[in-house]
Amino acid sequence: MLIGATGNIGLPIVKSLQKKGAEVRLLVHNEKSSAKIQALGQMEIFIGDFRNDSDLRESMKGCSSVFHVVPPFTKDEAEIGYRVIENARHAGVEHIVFNSVLHPQLRKMEHHAQKLLVEEAVIESGLAFNIIQPAMLMQNLLMVWRTIRENGIYPVISSPDKKMSLIDSEDIGEAVANILTDPSLRNATFELAGSDLLTYKEMALIISEELNQPVKVVPVDDKGREELARKRGMSSYAIHAFLKMAKHYDEHGFSGSNPLVLTSILKRPPNSYRDFIRRLIAEDGGI
């Protein structure tokens, strides 16, 4: 069963599990989310609330493994995680996979600190477990893709000169599908990152080369970051956590991983940033 299956991480997992012929059940929040998933094909969908014990336990009945991810900057992420773990135990689930983040020990970023608490609870749960710690999603670019294509401007939320570890969410989907279906991968924590460690300026150069047009990086200042967060409908807590993350990235970037683990799980090299951009351009109708 997948909790949080409709985002940039969940959807690729669903697709990869379908390719494997796995029986998949999804816990989704509402009918709109259900319709989005049903377009992918036949699967079991349970509409409920991951903050509700009864919904969690009912949705987990008969499931051997549970994958859990929550939306970014969720204020009560730790409490939700504890609830999911406890209900998984009571429902007879054998195996839980928690989507954490690269370097959860960077506790100055509050959403990292919350994920670290959930990691601890996962390890102590008594269940077979996996914790995945993905790098920054290449798919974050989608939020500004139209601005890049139409205006040649790449707005970035932190320093354009700091290195960032990256991963294609399609690779996460395939890796997690392997983790969920291969018992030999259980009881381990996996840092997941692709082969690229790039600054925003280096990303812009790749985009420019593939689009065959100039792309200029424009850093967003503190006021602009907050305005951007509000336009995305973030809560006050999410805005606070987002701004702290951007500040941390300004100072430190988000590096410190390599593709070794991901390559091992995929049994192939991870997708590069250039691969991702080429695919994105093709999906957008080409140059």
Coordinates of C-alpha atoms in Angstrom, one line a residue:
M1 CA 0.0 0.0 0.0
L2 CA 1.1 3.5 -0.8
I3 CA 0.4 6.5 1.4
G4 CA 1.0 9.8 -0.5
A5 CA 0.8 8.4 -4.0
T6 CA -0.2 11.4 -6.1
G7 CA 2.9 13.6 -6.0
N8 CA 6.3 13.7 -7.8
I9 CA 7.5 10.7 -5.8
G10 CA 4.4 8.6 -5.4
L11 CA 3.2 8.6 -9.1
P12 CA 6.5 7.1 -10.4
I13 CA 6.4 4.4 -7.8
V14 CA 2.8 3.5 -8.8
K15 CA 3.9 3.3 -12.5
S16 CA 7.0 1.1 -11.6
L17 CA 4.9 -1.2 -9.4
Q18 CA 2.4 -1.7 -12.2
K19 CA 5.2 -2.6 -14.6
K20 CA 6.1 -5.4 -12.2
G21 CA 2.6 -6.6 -12.0
A22 CA 2.4 -5.9 -8.2
E23 CA -1.0 -5.7 -6.5
V24 CA -1.2 -2.1 -5.4
R25 CA -3.6 -0.3 -3.0
L26 CA -3.4 3.5 -2.5
L27 CA -4.6 5.6 0.3
V28 CA -5.7 9.0 -1.2
H29 CA -7.3 11.9 0.5
N30 CA -10.3 12.7 -1.8
E31 CA -12.1 11.9 -5.1
K32 CA -10.0 14.4 -7.0
S33 CA -6.8 12.5 -6.0
S34 CA -8.5 9.2 -6.8
A35 CA -9.4 10.3 -10.4
K36 CA -5.8 11.4 -11.0
I37 CA -4.6 7.9 -10.0
Q38 CA -7.3 6.0 -11.9
A39 CA -6.0 7.4 -15.1
L40 CA -2.9 5.3 -14.6
G41 CA -4.8 2.0 -14.8
Q42 CA -6.6 -0.5 -12.6
M43 CA -5.6 -0.6 -8.9
E44 CA -7.4 -0.6 -5.5
I45 CA -8.0 2.9 -4.1
F46 CA -9.0 3.7 -0.5
I47 CA -10.2 7.2 0.1
G48 CA -9.3 8.3 3.7
D49 CA -7.2 10.4 6.0
F50 CA -3.7 9.5 7.1
R51 CA -4.4 11.3 10.3
N52 CA -7.3 8.9 11.1
D53 CA -6.4 5.6 12.9
S54 CA -9.5 3.8 11.6
D55 CA -8.8 4.8 8.0
L56 CA -5.2 3.8 8.3
R57 CA -5.9 0.4 9.8
E58 CA -8.7 -0.4 7.4
S59 CA -6.7 0.6 4.3
M60 CA -3.7 -1.5 5.5
K61 CA -5.7 -4.7 6.0
G62 CA -4.1 -7.6 4.0
C63 CA -1.1 -5.5 2.9
S64 CA 2.4 -6.9 3.3
S65 CA 4.3 -3.6 2.7
V66 CA 3.5 0.0 3.2
F67 CA 5.2 3.0 1.6
H68 CA 4.8 6.3 3.4
V69 CA 5.5 9.9 2.2
V70 CA 3.8 13.1 3.2
P71 CA 3.7 16.5 1.4
P72 CA 6.7 18.8 1.9
F73 CA 6.8 20.9 5.0
T74 CA 3.9 19.2 6.8
K75 CA 3.8 20.6 10.3
D76 CA 2.8 17.4 12.1
E77 CA 4.9 15.0 10.0
A78 CA 6.4 13.3 13.0
E79 CA 3.0 12.6 14.6
I80 CA 1.6 11.3 11.3
G81 CA 4.6 9.0 11.0
Y82 CA 4.1 7.6 14.5
R83 CA 0.5 7.0 13.7
V84 CA 1.2 5.2 10.4
I85 CA 3.8 3.0 12.1
E86 CA 1.5 2.1 15.0
N87 CA -1.4 1.3 12.7
A88 CA 0.8 -0.8 10.4
R89 CA 1.9 -2.9 13.4
H90 CA -1.7 -3.4 14.5
A91 CA -2.8 -4.2 10.9
G92 CA -0.3 -7.0 10.6
V93 CA 1.9 -5.3 8.0
E94 CA 5.3 -6.9 7.6
H95 CA 7.4 -4.2 6.0
I96 CA 7.4 -0.4 6.0
V97 CA 9.2 2.0 3.7
F98 CA 9.6 5.6 4.8
N99 CA 10.5 8.4 2.5
S100 CA 12.8 10.6 4.4
V101 CA 15.3 13.1 3.0
L102 CA 19.1 13.3 2.3
H103 CA 20.9 14.3 5.5
P104 CA 17.9 14.3 7.9
Q105 CA 20.5 15.1 10.7
L106 CA 20.7 18.7 9.4
R107 CA 18.3 19.7 12.1
K108 CA 18.5 23.4 11.5
M109 CA 16.0 22.6 8.7
E110 CA 12.9 21.8 10.7
H111 CA 11.4 19.4 8.1
H112 CA 14.6 17.4 8.2
A113 CA 14.4 17.2 12.0
Q114 CA 10.9 15.8 11.8
K115 CA 11.9 13.2 9.4
L116 CA 14.8 12.1 11.6
L117 CA 12.2 11.5 14.4
V118 CA 10.2 9.3 12.1
E119 CA 13.3 7.4 11.1
E120 CA 14.0 6.6 14.7
A121 CA 10.4 5.3 15.2
V122 CA 10.6 3.2 12.0
I123 CA 13.8 1.5 13.2
E124 CA 12.3 0.8 16.6
S125 CA 9.0 -0.4 15.2
G126 CA 9.9 -4.1 15.1
L127 CA 8.8 -4.2 11.5
A128 CA 11.0 -5.0 8.6
F129 CA 11.9 -1.6 7.2
N130 CA 13.6 0.6 4.7
I131 CA 14.3 4.3 4.9
I132 CA 15.0 6.1 1.7
Q133 CA 16.8 9.5 1.8
P134 CA 16.5 11.1 -1.6
A135 CA 18.4 14.1 -2.9
M136 CA 16.7 17.2 -4.4
L137 CA 14.2 16.2 -7.1
M138 CA 15.1 17.3 -10.6
Q139 CA 11.3 17.7 -11.0
N140 CA 11.4 20.8 -8.8
L141 CA 12.2 22.5 -12.0
L142 CA 8.7 22.0 -13.3
M143 CA 7.5 24.9 -11.1
V144 CA 9.4 27.4 -13.2
W145 CA 9.6 25.5 -16.5
R146 CA 7.2 27.8 -18.3
T147 CA 9.1 30.9 -17.2
I148 CA 12.3 29.3 -18.5
R149 CA 10.8 28.4 -21.9
E150 CA 8.9 31.6 -22.5
N151 CA 11.3 34.2 -21.0
G152 CA 14.7 32.5 -20.7
I153 CA 14.7 33.2 -16.9
Y154 CA 15.4 30.6 -14.3
P155 CA 14.3 31.9 -10.8
V156 CA 16.1 30.0 -8.1
I157 CA 15.3 30.0 -4.4
S158 CA 18.9 29.8 -3.0
S159 CA 22.5 30.6 -3.9
P160 CA 23.2 29.9 -7.6
D161 CA 26.8 29.0 -6.8
K162 CA 26.3 26.2 -4.2
K163 CA 26.3 22.5 -5.3
M164 CA 23.1 20.5 -5.1
S165 CA 22.7 16.7 -5.1
L166 CA 20.0 15.7 -7.6
I167 CA 17.8 12.8 -8.4
D168 CA 15.2 12.0 -11.0
S169 CA 11.9 11.0 -9.4
E170 CA 11.5 8.4 -12.1
D171 CA 14.6 6.7 -10.6
I172 CA 13.1 7.0 -7.2
G173 CA 10.0 5.3 -8.5
E174 CA 11.9 2.4 -9.9
A175 CA 14.1 2.0 -6.9
V176 CA 11.3 2.0 -4.4
A177 CA 9.4 -0.5 -6.5
N178 CA 12.4 -2.8 -6.3
I179 CA 12.7 -2.2 -2.5
L180 CA 9.0 -3.0 -2.0
T181 CA 9.1 -6.2 -4.0
D182 CA 12.6 -7.6 -3.2
P183 CA 12.9 -8.9 0.3
S184 CA 16.7 -9.1 0.0
L185 CA 16.7 -5.3 0.2
R186 CA 14.9 -5.0 3.5
N187 CA 16.2 -3.6 6.8
A188 CA 18.5 -0.9 5.4
T189 CA 18.6 2.8 5.0
F190 CA 19.5 4.0 1.5
E191 CA 20.8 7.4 0.5
L192 CA 19.5 8.0 -3.1
A193 CA 21.2 10.4 -5.4
G194 CA 22.0 10.6 -9.0
S195 CA 25.4 11.2 -10.5
D196 CA 25.1 15.0 -10.9
L197 CA 26.3 17.5 -8.3
L198 CA 25.5 20.8 -9.8
T199 CA 25.0 24.5 -9.0
Y200 CA 21.9 26.3 -10.4
K201 CA 24.2 28.0 -12.9
E202 CA 25.5 24.7 -14.1
M203 CA 21.9 23.4 -14.4
A204 CA 21.0 26.5 -16.4
L205 CA 23.9 25.9 -18.8
I206 CA 22.6 22.4 -19.5
I207 CA 19.1 23.7 -20.0
S208 CA 20.4 26.4 -22.3
E209 CA 22.4 23.9 -24.4
E210 CA 19.4 21.6 -24.8
L211 CA 16.9 24.3 -25.5
N212 CA 19.4 26.1 -27.8
Q213 CA 18.4 29.4 -26.1
P214 CA 20.0 31.6 -23.4
V215 CA 18.8 30.9 -19.9
K216 CA 19.7 33.3 -17.1
V217 CA 19.7 32.4 -13.4
V218 CA 17.9 35.0 -11.3
P219 CA 18.2 34.4 -7.5
V220 CA 15.0 35.1 -5.5
D221 CA 15.5 37.3 -2.5
D222 CA 13.9 36.8 1.0
K223 CA 10.8 38.8 0.1
G224 CA 10.4 37.0 -3.2
R225 CA 10.8 33.6 -1.5
E226 CA 8.0 34.4 0.9
E227 CA 5.8 35.7 -1.9
L228 CA 6.5 32.6 -3.9
A229 CA 5.5 30.4 -0.9
R230 CA 2.3 32.3 -0.4
K231 CA 1.4 31.9 -4.1
R232 CA 1.8 28.2 -3.7
G233 CA -0.7 28.2 -0.9
M234 CA 1.7 27.2 1.8
S235 CA 0.7 27.3 5.5
S236 CA 2.5 29.7 7.8
Y237 CA 4.5 26.8 9.2
A238 CA 5.4 25.6 5.7
I239 CA 6.5 29.1 4.7
H240 CA 8.7 29.3 7.9
A241 CA 10.3 25.9 7.2
F242 CA 10.7 26.7 3.5
L243 CA 12.5 30.0 4.3
K244 CA 14.8 28.2 6.8
M245 CA 15.7 25.6 4.1
A246 CA 16.5 28.3 1.5
K247 CA 18.8 30.1 4.0
H248 CA 20.6 26.8 4.8
Y249 CA 21.0 26.1 1.1
D250 CA 22.4 29.7 0.7
E251 CA 25.2 28.8 3.2
H252 CA 25.8 25.1 2.5
G253 CA 24.1 24.0 -0.7
F254 CA 22.8 20.4 -0.5
S255 CA 25.6 18.1 -1.4
G256 CA 27.3 15.1 0.1
S257 CA 26.1 12.0 -1.7
N258 CA 26.9 9.8 -4.7
P259 CA 25.2 7.4 -7.1
L260 CA 26.6 4.2 -5.7
V261 CA 23.6 3.1 -3.7
L262 CA 21.0 4.1 -6.3
T263 CA 23.0 2.4 -9.1
S264 CA 23.1 -0.8 -7.0
I265 CA 19.3 -0.8 -6.4
L266 CA 18.5 0.1 -10.1
K267 CA 21.1 -2.3 -11.5
R268 CA 21.9 0.5 -14.0
P269 CA 23.3 4.0 -13.9
P270 CA 20.9 6.7 -12.7
N271 CA 19.4 9.2 -15.1
S272 CA 21.6 12.3 -15.5
Y273 CA 20.3 15.9 -15.3
R274 CA 20.8 16.2 -19.1
D275 CA 18.8 13.0 -19.6
F276 CA 16.0 14.6 -17.5
I277 CA 16.1 17.9 -19.4
R278 CA 16.0 16.1 -22.8
R279 CA 13.0 14.1 -21.7
L280 CA 11.3 17.2 -20.3
I281 CA 11.7 19.0 -23.6
A282 CA 10.4 16.0 -25.6
E283 CA 7.3 15.8 -23.3
D284 CA 6.8 19.6 -23.9
G285 CA 6.7 19.2 -27.6
G286 CA 10.4 19.6 -28.4
I287 CA 12.4 22.7 -29.1

